Short mmCIF file of C-alpha atoms in Angstrom, two decimals:
data_model
loop_
_atom_site.label_atom_id
_atom_site.label_comp_id
_atom_site.label_asym_id
_atom_site.label_seq_id
_atom_site.Cartn_x
_atom_site.Cartn_y
_atom_site.Cartn_z
CA MET A 1 95.07 123.13 89.20
CA ARG A 2 97.90 121.56 91.77
CA LYS A 3 96.42 120.43 94.58
CA VAL A 4 97.08 122.32 97.57
CA ARG A 5 98.23 119.84 100.59
CA PRO A 6 96.74 121.05 104.16
CA ARG A 7 99.36 122.53 106.15
CA SER A 8 100.06 119.94 109.60
CA LEU A 9 99.38 121.46 112.61
CA GLN A 10 101.78 119.36 114.82
CA TRP A 11 104.94 120.25 112.64
CA ILE A 12 103.62 123.77 112.55
CA LEU A 13 103.90 123.51 116.39
CA ILE A 14 107.26 121.79 116.09
CA ARG A 15 108.94 124.31 114.28
CA ARG A 16 108.07 127.06 115.75
CA LEU A 17 108.89 125.78 119.45
CA ILE A 18 111.86 124.50 117.86
CA LEU A 19 113.20 128.09 116.42
CA LEU A 20 111.37 130.07 119.67
CA GLN A 21 114.07 127.65 122.12
CA ALA A 22 117.13 128.45 119.47
CA ALA A 23 116.19 132.05 119.48
CA THR A 24 116.04 132.10 123.24
CA LEU A 25 119.07 129.81 124.18
CA LEU A 26 121.01 132.43 121.44
CA LEU A 27 119.50 135.87 123.15
CA PHE A 28 120.37 134.46 126.58
CA ILE A 29 124.29 134.38 125.03
CA VAL A 30 124.01 137.62 123.03
CA LEU A 31 123.27 138.99 126.98
CA CYS A 32 126.03 136.86 129.08
CA ALA A 33 128.28 137.76 126.78
CA ALA A 34 126.93 141.98 127.21
CA ALA A 35 126.38 141.79 131.05
CA LEU A 36 129.71 140.18 131.48
CA TRP A 37 131.69 142.83 128.82
CA ILE A 38 129.70 145.36 130.75
CA ALA A 39 130.94 144.53 134.19
CA ASN A 40 134.13 143.51 133.45
CA PRO A 41 133.65 140.89 137.00
CA SER A 42 136.72 140.14 138.83
CA LEU A 43 136.09 136.69 140.14
CA LEU A 44 137.58 136.31 143.40
CA ILE A 45 138.55 132.71 145.56
CA ASP A 46 138.83 132.73 149.40
CA ASN A 47 142.89 133.15 149.13
CA GLU A 48 142.38 136.00 146.79
CA ALA A 49 139.45 137.33 148.76
CA ALA A 50 141.47 137.24 151.84
CA VAL A 51 143.62 139.87 150.92
CA ALA A 52 141.16 141.53 149.54
CA ALA A 53 140.00 142.27 153.06
CA VAL A 54 142.75 142.71 154.65
CA LYS A 55 144.06 145.45 151.98
CA ASP A 56 141.16 147.56 152.76
CA ALA A 57 141.97 147.35 156.12
CA VAL A 58 145.44 148.42 155.85
CA GLU A 59 146.31 151.86 157.57
CA ARG A 60 149.21 153.88 159.27
CA ASP A 61 148.62 155.03 163.11
CA LYS A 62 149.81 158.56 164.16
CA ASP A 63 153.18 157.24 164.98
CA GLY A 64 153.34 155.78 161.60
CA GLY A 65 153.51 152.64 162.08
CA LEU A 66 151.65 149.86 159.86
CA ILE A 67 148.54 148.75 161.50
CA VAL A 68 145.58 146.79 160.62
CA ARG A 69 142.21 148.11 161.57
CA GLU A 70 139.28 145.63 162.41
CA THR A 71 136.92 146.55 159.80
CA GLU A 72 133.30 145.02 159.62
CA ASP A 73 134.43 143.18 156.53
CA LEU A 74 137.06 141.97 157.85
CA ALA A 75 135.44 140.94 160.96
CA ALA A 76 132.63 139.09 159.02
CA PHE A 77 135.05 137.52 156.32
CA ARG A 78 136.80 136.26 159.96
CA ARG A 79 133.56 134.83 160.83
CA SER A 80 133.41 133.07 157.48
CA PHE A 81 136.89 131.32 158.03
CA PRO A 82 137.75 131.34 161.24
CA ASN A 83 141.41 129.93 160.25
CA VAL A 84 142.75 133.12 158.16
CA TRP A 85 146.03 134.28 158.67
CA TYR A 86 147.62 137.24 157.01
CA ILE A 87 151.32 139.06 156.91
CA VAL A 88 151.27 142.90 155.29
CA ARG A 89 154.68 144.06 154.93
CA ASP A 90 155.65 147.44 154.05
CA ASP A 91 158.88 148.78 152.15
CA HIS A 92 160.71 149.71 155.35
CA GLY A 93 160.81 146.35 156.79
CA GLN A 94 157.15 147.22 159.28
CA SER A 95 154.83 144.05 159.21
CA VAL A 96 151.61 143.13 160.64
CA ARG A 97 151.13 139.81 161.06
CA SER A 98 147.88 137.63 162.30
CA GLY A 99 146.33 134.00 162.99
CA THR A 100 148.72 130.41 162.76
CA ILE A 101 151.08 131.32 159.63
CA PRO A 102 153.03 128.20 158.66
CA ASP A 103 156.40 128.77 159.05
CA VAL A 104 157.60 128.62 155.10
CA TYR A 105 155.50 132.04 154.57
CA THR A 106 157.87 133.79 157.43
CA LYS A 107 161.13 133.58 155.32
CA ASP A 108 161.76 136.51 152.31
CA PHE A 109 159.97 135.56 148.79
CA GLY A 110 163.06 137.06 146.77
CA GLY A 111 163.21 140.03 144.24
CA LEU A 112 160.98 138.06 141.71
CA LEU A 113 157.39 138.23 143.60
CA GLY A 114 158.78 141.99 145.11
CA GLU A 115 158.34 142.67 141.21
CA ALA A 116 155.47 140.50 140.64
CA ASP A 117 151.67 142.27 140.95
CA HIS A 118 149.94 138.83 142.19
CA ALA A 119 150.82 135.11 142.55
CA THR A 120 149.71 131.91 143.78
CA ILE A 121 152.25 130.11 145.88
CA GLY A 122 150.89 126.30 145.78
CA PHE A 123 152.99 123.12 147.10
CA SER A 124 152.51 119.28 145.65
CA ASP A 125 149.44 116.95 146.02
CA LYS A 126 150.94 115.64 148.93
CA ASP A 127 152.34 118.68 150.54
CA MET A 128 150.26 119.47 153.64
CA ARG A 129 151.19 123.32 153.50
CA PRO A 130 148.84 125.42 151.98
CA GLU A 131 148.11 127.77 148.90
CA ALA A 132 148.66 131.15 149.61
CA TYR A 133 147.47 134.43 147.61
CA ILE A 134 150.50 136.86 147.31
CA GLU A 135 149.52 140.44 146.08
CA ASN A 136 151.16 144.03 146.16
CA ALA A 137 148.83 146.47 146.74
CA SER A 138 148.69 149.93 146.82
CA THR A 139 146.59 151.17 150.49
CA ARG A 140 145.65 153.33 152.71
CA ALA A 141 149.18 153.03 154.36
CA GLY A 142 151.47 153.12 150.95
CA ALA A 143 152.87 149.99 148.72
CA VAL A 144 152.77 147.10 150.65
CA ARG A 145 153.26 143.50 150.29
CA ILE A 146 150.07 141.40 151.50
CA ILE A 147 149.99 137.14 152.00
CA ALA A 148 146.62 135.81 153.09
CA ALA A 149 145.39 131.88 153.14
CA THR A 150 142.38 130.71 154.61
CA GLN A 151 144.37 127.62 156.06
CA SER A 152 147.02 127.04 157.92
CA SER A 153 146.88 123.57 156.82
CA ARG A 154 145.39 121.13 154.30
CA GLN A 155 143.91 119.14 157.04
CA GLU A 156 141.54 122.07 157.78
CA THR A 157 139.44 121.56 155.32
CA ASP A 158 135.77 120.04 155.28
CA GLY A 159 136.26 116.89 153.39
CA LEU A 160 136.04 118.64 149.50
CA GLU A 161 137.74 121.46 148.79
CA ILE A 162 136.42 122.71 145.12
CA ASN A 163 138.85 125.52 143.61
CA ILE A 164 138.02 126.98 140.33
CA SER A 165 139.85 129.76 138.03
CA ALA A 166 140.28 130.84 135.10
CA THR A 167 143.19 133.16 133.77
CA VAL A 168 142.57 135.52 130.10
CA GLU A 169 145.25 137.08 129.38
CA VAL A 170 144.84 139.31 126.40
CA ALA A 171 147.37 140.27 123.87
CA ARG A 172 148.97 143.79 124.08
CA TYR A 173 150.56 146.60 122.85
CA PRO A 174 154.14 148.02 124.01
CA ASP A 175 152.56 150.29 125.59
CA GLY A 176 150.38 147.89 128.01
CA SER A 177 146.78 148.03 125.99
CA ARG A 178 144.54 145.49 125.00
CA ASN A 179 145.50 144.39 121.23
CA TRP A 180 141.90 143.45 120.23
CA GLU A 181 142.52 141.92 116.71
CA ARG A 182 145.14 139.73 117.96
CA ALA A 183 142.78 138.88 120.53
CA LEU A 184 139.04 137.98 118.97
CA PRO A 185 139.45 135.48 116.90
CA ALA A 186 141.20 133.37 120.32
CA LEU A 187 139.13 134.60 121.82
CA ALA A 188 135.77 133.78 120.07
CA LEU A 189 137.21 130.33 119.76
CA VAL A 190 137.11 130.21 123.09
CA VAL A 191 133.97 131.19 123.54
CA ALA A 192 132.73 128.94 120.71
CA ILE A 193 134.51 125.36 122.77
CA LEU A 194 132.86 126.73 125.79
CA LEU A 195 129.52 126.99 124.57
CA LEU A 196 129.26 123.96 121.56
CA PRO A 197 128.64 121.79 123.86
CA ILE A 198 125.59 123.45 125.76
CA VAL A 199 124.35 124.04 121.75
CA LEU A 200 124.90 120.59 120.69
CA VAL A 201 123.28 119.56 123.92
CA MET A 202 120.60 121.83 124.23
CA GLY A 203 119.53 120.93 120.69
CA ALA A 204 119.79 117.52 120.79
CA ILE A 205 117.18 117.93 123.83
CA THR A 206 114.78 120.04 122.00
CA LEU A 207 114.77 118.17 118.46
CA VAL A 208 114.16 115.43 120.61
CA THR A 209 111.29 116.07 122.99
CA THR A 210 109.65 118.72 121.42
CA PRO A 211 107.98 116.08 118.70
CA ALA A 212 106.92 113.84 121.42
CA VAL A 213 105.95 116.83 123.64
CA VAL A 214 103.95 117.65 120.48
CA ARG A 215 102.80 114.27 119.71
CA ARG A 216 101.69 114.19 123.67
CA SER A 217 99.42 117.04 123.57
CA PHE A 218 97.74 116.05 120.32
CA ALA A 219 97.19 112.16 121.42
CA GLY A 220 93.76 112.92 122.72
CA LEU A 221 92.89 115.00 119.58
CA VAL A 222 94.21 112.08 117.00
CA GLU A 223 91.85 109.99 119.17
CA THR A 224 88.82 111.99 118.64
CA VAL A 225 89.96 111.80 114.61
CA ARG A 226 90.00 108.03 115.00
CA GLN A 227 86.67 107.60 116.18
CA ALA A 228 85.24 110.75 113.94
CA ALA A 229 86.73 108.47 111.33
CA ARG A 230 84.43 105.29 112.07
CA ILE A 231 81.22 107.51 112.33
CA ASP A 232 78.71 106.28 109.47
CA ILE A 233 74.56 106.19 108.62
CA GLY A 234 74.41 102.78 111.69
CA THR A 235 76.36 105.10 114.47
CA ARG A 236 74.83 108.86 113.48
CA ALA A 237 74.15 109.31 116.94
CA MET A 238 77.22 109.12 118.31
CA GLN A 239 79.11 111.92 120.33
CA LEU A 240 82.76 112.62 119.79
CA PRO A 241 84.47 112.92 123.26
CA VAL A 242 85.54 115.36 124.63
CA LYS A 243 87.75 114.70 127.69
CA HIS A 244 91.45 114.82 126.18
CA VAL A 245 91.10 117.36 123.55
CA PRO A 246 92.81 120.35 123.96
CA GLN A 247 90.61 123.33 125.26
CA GLU A 248 91.02 125.48 122.15
CA ILE A 249 89.87 122.58 120.01
CA ALA A 250 86.79 121.44 122.18
CA PRO A 251 84.44 124.32 120.88
CA LEU A 252 85.22 122.58 117.42
CA VAL A 253 84.44 119.27 118.87
CA HIS A 254 81.47 120.63 120.87
CA ALA A 255 79.93 122.23 117.35
CA PHE A 256 80.42 118.83 115.03
CA ASN A 257 78.54 116.84 118.10
CA ASP A 258 75.72 119.10 118.12
CA ALA A 259 76.17 119.09 113.98
CA LEU A 260 75.64 114.75 114.44
CA ALA A 261 72.21 115.21 116.60
CA ARG A 262 71.04 117.56 114.27
CA LEU A 263 71.50 115.14 111.37
CA ALA A 264 70.56 111.94 113.25
CA GLN A 265 67.14 114.00 114.78
CA GLY A 266 66.54 114.83 110.72
CA TYR A 267 67.34 111.62 109.57
CA ASP A 268 64.82 109.85 111.69
CA ARG A 269 62.50 112.30 111.18
CA HIS A 270 62.70 111.00 107.40
CA ASN A 271 62.74 108.00 108.05
CA ARG A 272 59.62 107.83 110.12
CA PHE A 273 57.91 109.89 107.07
CA LEU A 274 58.60 107.39 104.60
CA THR A 275 57.45 104.41 107.13
CA ASP A 276 54.19 106.55 108.01
CA ALA A 277 53.69 106.59 104.30
CA ALA A 278 54.21 103.30 103.61
CA HIS A 279 52.11 101.95 105.91
CA GLU A 280 49.60 104.29 104.85
CA LEU A 281 49.59 103.07 101.15
CA ARG A 282 49.59 99.84 101.97
CA THR A 283 45.37 99.89 103.05
CA PRO A 284 44.53 102.18 100.16
CA ILE A 285 46.72 99.93 97.49
CA ALA A 286 44.89 96.31 99.18
CA ILE A 287 41.43 97.67 98.25
CA LEU A 288 42.63 98.97 95.00
CA ARG A 289 43.73 95.11 94.07
CA THR A 290 40.66 93.64 95.49
CA ARG A 291 38.00 96.17 93.76
CA ALA A 292 40.35 95.73 90.10
CA GLU A 293 40.01 91.79 91.06
CA LEU A 294 36.72 91.91 90.46
CA LEU A 295 36.06 93.99 87.18
CA ARG A 296 35.62 91.74 84.39
CA GLN A 297 38.58 90.88 82.28
CA GLU A 298 39.62 93.46 79.98
CA PRO A 299 42.99 94.69 78.95
CA GLN A 300 42.26 98.44 81.04
CA SER A 301 41.72 95.63 84.38
CA ALA A 302 44.83 94.02 83.45
CA ARG A 303 47.00 97.33 83.07
CA LEU A 304 45.62 98.30 86.75
CA LEU A 305 46.60 95.53 88.32
CA HIS A 306 49.76 95.52 86.67
CA ASP A 307 49.90 99.35 88.17
CA ILE A 308 48.38 98.52 91.49
CA GLU A 309 51.30 95.79 92.29
CA ARG A 310 54.10 98.13 90.98
CA LEU A 311 52.77 100.42 93.64
CA SER A 312 53.01 97.38 96.38
CA HIS A 313 56.03 96.85 95.19
CA LEU A 314 57.45 100.46 95.95
CA ALA A 315 55.78 100.78 99.52
CA GLN A 316 57.15 97.02 100.69
CA GLN A 317 61.25 98.49 99.59
CA LEU A 318 60.51 101.28 101.64
CA LEU A 319 59.24 99.40 104.37
CA ASP A 320 62.66 97.14 103.24
CA HIS A 321 64.60 100.09 103.83
CA GLN A 322 64.18 100.71 107.81
CA LEU A 323 65.65 97.31 107.68
CA LEU A 324 68.87 99.34 107.39
CA ASP A 325 68.56 100.83 111.03
CA ARG A 326 68.57 97.91 112.59
CA PRO A 327 71.85 97.76 115.34
CA SER A 328 74.73 95.68 114.78
CA ASP A 329 74.01 93.85 118.27
CA GLN A 330 71.04 91.89 116.89
CA ARG A 331 73.65 89.71 114.69
CA GLU A 332 73.86 86.27 114.96
CA ILE A 333 75.45 83.13 114.15
CA VAL A 334 73.84 80.96 111.09
CA ASP A 335 73.89 78.34 108.74
CA LEU A 336 74.27 80.34 105.29
CA ASP A 337 72.86 77.39 104.10
CA ASP A 338 69.67 77.64 106.02
CA LEU A 339 68.60 80.54 105.61
CA VAL A 340 69.08 80.20 101.89
CA ARG A 341 67.24 77.51 101.27
CA ARG A 342 64.24 79.16 103.37
CA VAL A 343 64.14 82.22 101.28
CA ALA A 344 64.09 79.58 98.12
CA ALA A 345 61.55 77.44 99.57
CA ASP A 346 59.76 81.02 100.62
CA PHE A 347 60.06 82.06 96.97
CA ALA A 348 59.47 78.36 95.12
CA PRO A 349 55.48 79.40 94.35
CA LEU A 350 56.05 82.41 93.23
CA ALA A 351 58.94 81.72 91.24
CA ILE A 352 57.07 79.04 89.34
CA GLU A 353 53.80 80.89 88.92
CA ALA A 354 55.90 83.49 86.77
CA GLY A 355 57.25 80.12 85.13
CA TYR A 356 60.45 80.15 86.47
CA ASP A 357 62.18 76.36 87.69
CA LEU A 358 63.45 77.08 91.24
CA ALA A 359 66.98 75.63 92.04
CA PHE A 360 69.30 75.42 95.34
CA GLU A 361 73.22 74.91 95.60
CA PRO A 362 73.93 74.43 98.76
CA SER A 363 77.81 74.33 99.93
CA PRO A 364 79.79 71.60 99.60
CA ASP A 365 81.51 72.51 103.41
CA LYS A 366 79.46 73.64 106.34
CA THR A 367 79.10 77.80 105.79
CA ARG A 368 78.42 79.87 109.30
CA VAL A 369 78.11 83.40 109.01
CA GLU A 370 77.18 86.62 111.69
CA VAL A 371 74.70 88.78 109.85
CA ASN A 372 71.38 90.23 111.01
CA VAL A 373 68.92 87.26 109.81
CA LEU A 374 65.84 89.56 109.06
CA GLN A 375 68.30 92.30 106.97
CA ILE A 376 70.14 89.01 104.46
CA GLU A 377 66.84 87.49 103.47
CA ARG A 378 65.33 90.93 102.58
CA ALA A 379 68.31 91.56 100.40
CA LEU A 380 68.12 87.70 98.86
CA ALA A 381 64.52 88.73 98.25
CA ASN A 382 65.25 91.41 96.38
CA LEU A 383 67.38 89.66 94.66
CA VAL A 384 65.05 86.57 93.73
CA ARG A 385 62.63 88.96 92.81
CA ASN A 386 64.40 90.97 90.68
CA ALA A 387 65.14 87.82 88.89
CA ILE A 388 61.67 87.03 88.45
CA GLU A 389 61.26 90.44 87.20
CA HIS A 390 63.57 90.64 84.71
CA GLY A 391 64.73 86.58 83.98
CA GLY A 392 62.45 86.61 80.74
CA GLY A 393 59.39 84.42 82.22
CA ALA A 394 61.23 80.80 81.61
CA GLY A 395 64.70 79.11 82.61
CA THR A 396 66.03 78.49 86.04
CA ILE A 397 66.72 81.04 88.68
CA THR A 398 69.42 79.13 90.80
CA LEU A 399 70.64 80.18 94.61
CA ALA A 400 73.84 78.98 94.78
CA ILE A 401 76.19 78.97 97.77
CA ASP A 402 79.79 78.24 98.15
CA ARG A 403 82.12 77.85 101.03
CA SER A 404 83.52 81.55 100.82
CA GLY A 405 80.70 83.28 101.79
CA GLY A 406 79.52 83.91 98.38
CA ILE A 407 75.92 83.81 97.34
CA GLU A 408 75.01 83.88 93.76
CA VAL A 409 71.21 84.52 92.40
CA ARG A 410 71.49 83.27 88.42
CA ASP A 411 68.92 83.71 85.85
CA ASP A 412 68.09 82.59 82.03
CA GLY A 413 67.17 85.79 81.02
CA PRO A 414 69.03 88.88 78.76
CA GLY A 415 71.05 89.70 81.40
CA ILE A 416 72.56 92.90 82.20
CA PRO A 417 74.20 95.26 79.77
CA VAL A 418 78.13 95.47 80.95
CA ASP A 419 77.22 99.62 80.70
CA GLU A 420 74.95 99.49 82.63
CA ARG A 421 76.11 97.17 85.84
CA GLU A 422 77.16 99.93 87.77
CA ASN A 423 73.63 102.08 87.65
CA VAL A 424 71.31 99.40 88.28
CA PHE A 425 72.60 99.78 91.91
CA GLU A 426 71.13 103.44 91.76
CA PRO A 427 68.20 103.56 93.78
CA PHE A 428 65.09 104.14 91.29
CA TYR A 429 67.29 103.60 88.54
CA ARG A 430 65.46 100.95 86.06
CA LEU A 431 66.46 99.27 82.82
CA HIS A 432 63.08 99.13 81.86
CA PRO A 433 60.79 102.12 82.48
CA GLN A 434 57.69 99.53 82.42
CA SER A 435 58.69 96.96 85.12
CA ARG A 436 56.73 96.34 88.20
CA GLY A 437 60.04 97.26 90.58
CA ALA A 438 61.13 100.53 91.54
CA GLY A 439 64.58 100.24 91.22
CA LEU A 440 65.30 100.03 95.01
CA GLY A 441 65.55 96.68 95.20
CA LEU A 442 69.08 96.14 94.48
CA ASP A 443 70.84 99.55 95.97
CA LEU A 444 68.51 97.90 99.51
CA ALA A 445 70.77 94.09 98.93
CA ARG A 446 74.34 96.59 98.51
CA GLN A 447 73.63 98.43 101.48
CA ILE A 448 72.49 95.37 103.35
CA ALA A 449 76.06 93.77 102.37
CA LEU A 450 78.27 96.78 103.12
CA LEU A 451 76.67 96.73 106.53
CA HIS A 452 78.03 93.39 106.74
CA GLU A 453 81.25 94.28 105.66
CA GLY A 454 80.51 92.42 102.34
CA THR A 455 80.25 92.82 98.55
CA ILE A 456 77.56 92.83 96.16
CA ARG A 457 78.45 92.70 92.14
CA ILE A 458 77.68 91.66 88.88
CA LEU A 459 79.58 88.57 87.28
CA ALA A 460 80.93 89.06 83.74
CA GLY A 461 81.00 85.68 81.26
CA SER A 462 80.17 83.85 78.89
CA TRP A 463 76.70 82.23 79.89
CA ARG A 464 73.54 82.90 79.47
CA GLY A 465 71.60 85.60 82.03
CA ALA A 466 72.69 87.69 85.03
CA ARG A 467 74.54 86.69 87.55
CA ILE A 468 74.40 88.74 91.49
CA ARG A 469 76.42 87.87 93.50
CA MET A 470 76.89 88.68 97.45
CA GLU A 471 79.98 87.45 99.57
CA LEU A 472 79.73 87.61 103.53
CA PRO A 473 82.25 87.38 106.01
CA VAL A 474 82.71 83.49 106.69
CA ARG A 475 83.13 82.73 110.60
CA SER A 476 85.73 80.04 111.54
#
């Protein structure tokens, strides 16, 4: 069955934000085009606006003379452009003038401008004469020609003058109507040329900034995930911070923290129960051992002593498991040779009594490790007890150290079958059901090694017996 990969919320948000911004840009373009199409705006520069203001003010007096009334629009335009001037002429030669008019505009511009509907008159860049706008307009006084400008000279500018004009000429039929079949392809090309840079720039900015914004928004959540990954049995009381977590994710983090607190409480209750039970068992076990030793030496009393020893060993291993809860700040840097030598000295009488020789092989170099001494001593004690229990009652039990931080416990017994070398590290698993052990010694040793970022494994080779190797990180 194909495994379903979880969807990335980050990339879902990035894709949707990019699509949303693209749709918004497209809608904006469409709305602008529709507004321009419906409104059909006429954009006027200053000189054209001056002609438009004058055109609305042209009238005839009662004698038929040409006049320009001071309308509200024209007065407002004068306030905005104090240097405005204009000339209004009709077909009968009457004219009205206002403002300081440059000499060049007092001349007759000929028949061509008389036929043109409108035109802009300009001069070279070095010429100080201003541009003007001329239009043949239809007014209340009839057809007139209006020339107007907002300046009498280019020296009257405020220091910077920007003129923007655009003329779009659409192909026409002979009757003057627009030929859109020919005009639309060219118009579409012009629009594409104008809009393509905007679309490319906005698209590039969107593609670059959107992932960065989303990743920054998720930074607090990513850090919370990293802290959650560091939680283990030794840090079960840890709580995930919610300060930098998005508001929508905060309830999930709070629920996770509550679950951690409940698990920690349950685990502590379980541990207290095991500890109390083990302590309670030790007293009746000690009483039973004393009474059994007072019995006459009979086969039944020997088996009873054997069963009592199993109970005592089980109670001790249950207590040993509580060592796993020791905090990591109780570690210290020690010489590995000294630590292992103490364990070997403690177990030498027990090994000799069981029929073994006990050997200790120190490291050729000084090996220093940072460990919880009590935990490592209990782990080694369980490995040595395991060797005494399963070593066959003869031969040599050896504790050897090398410069890489490895500790090997060797015996000359029957060894551990290859297919059982993983099973023996499981709790309560025993190779021989009638043995005195409870099946917790190797499990405890492995957990202690893992707490110290170390390893423990059973070595394979042609030698006789079992070799269990525990490796601890060496401090330089």
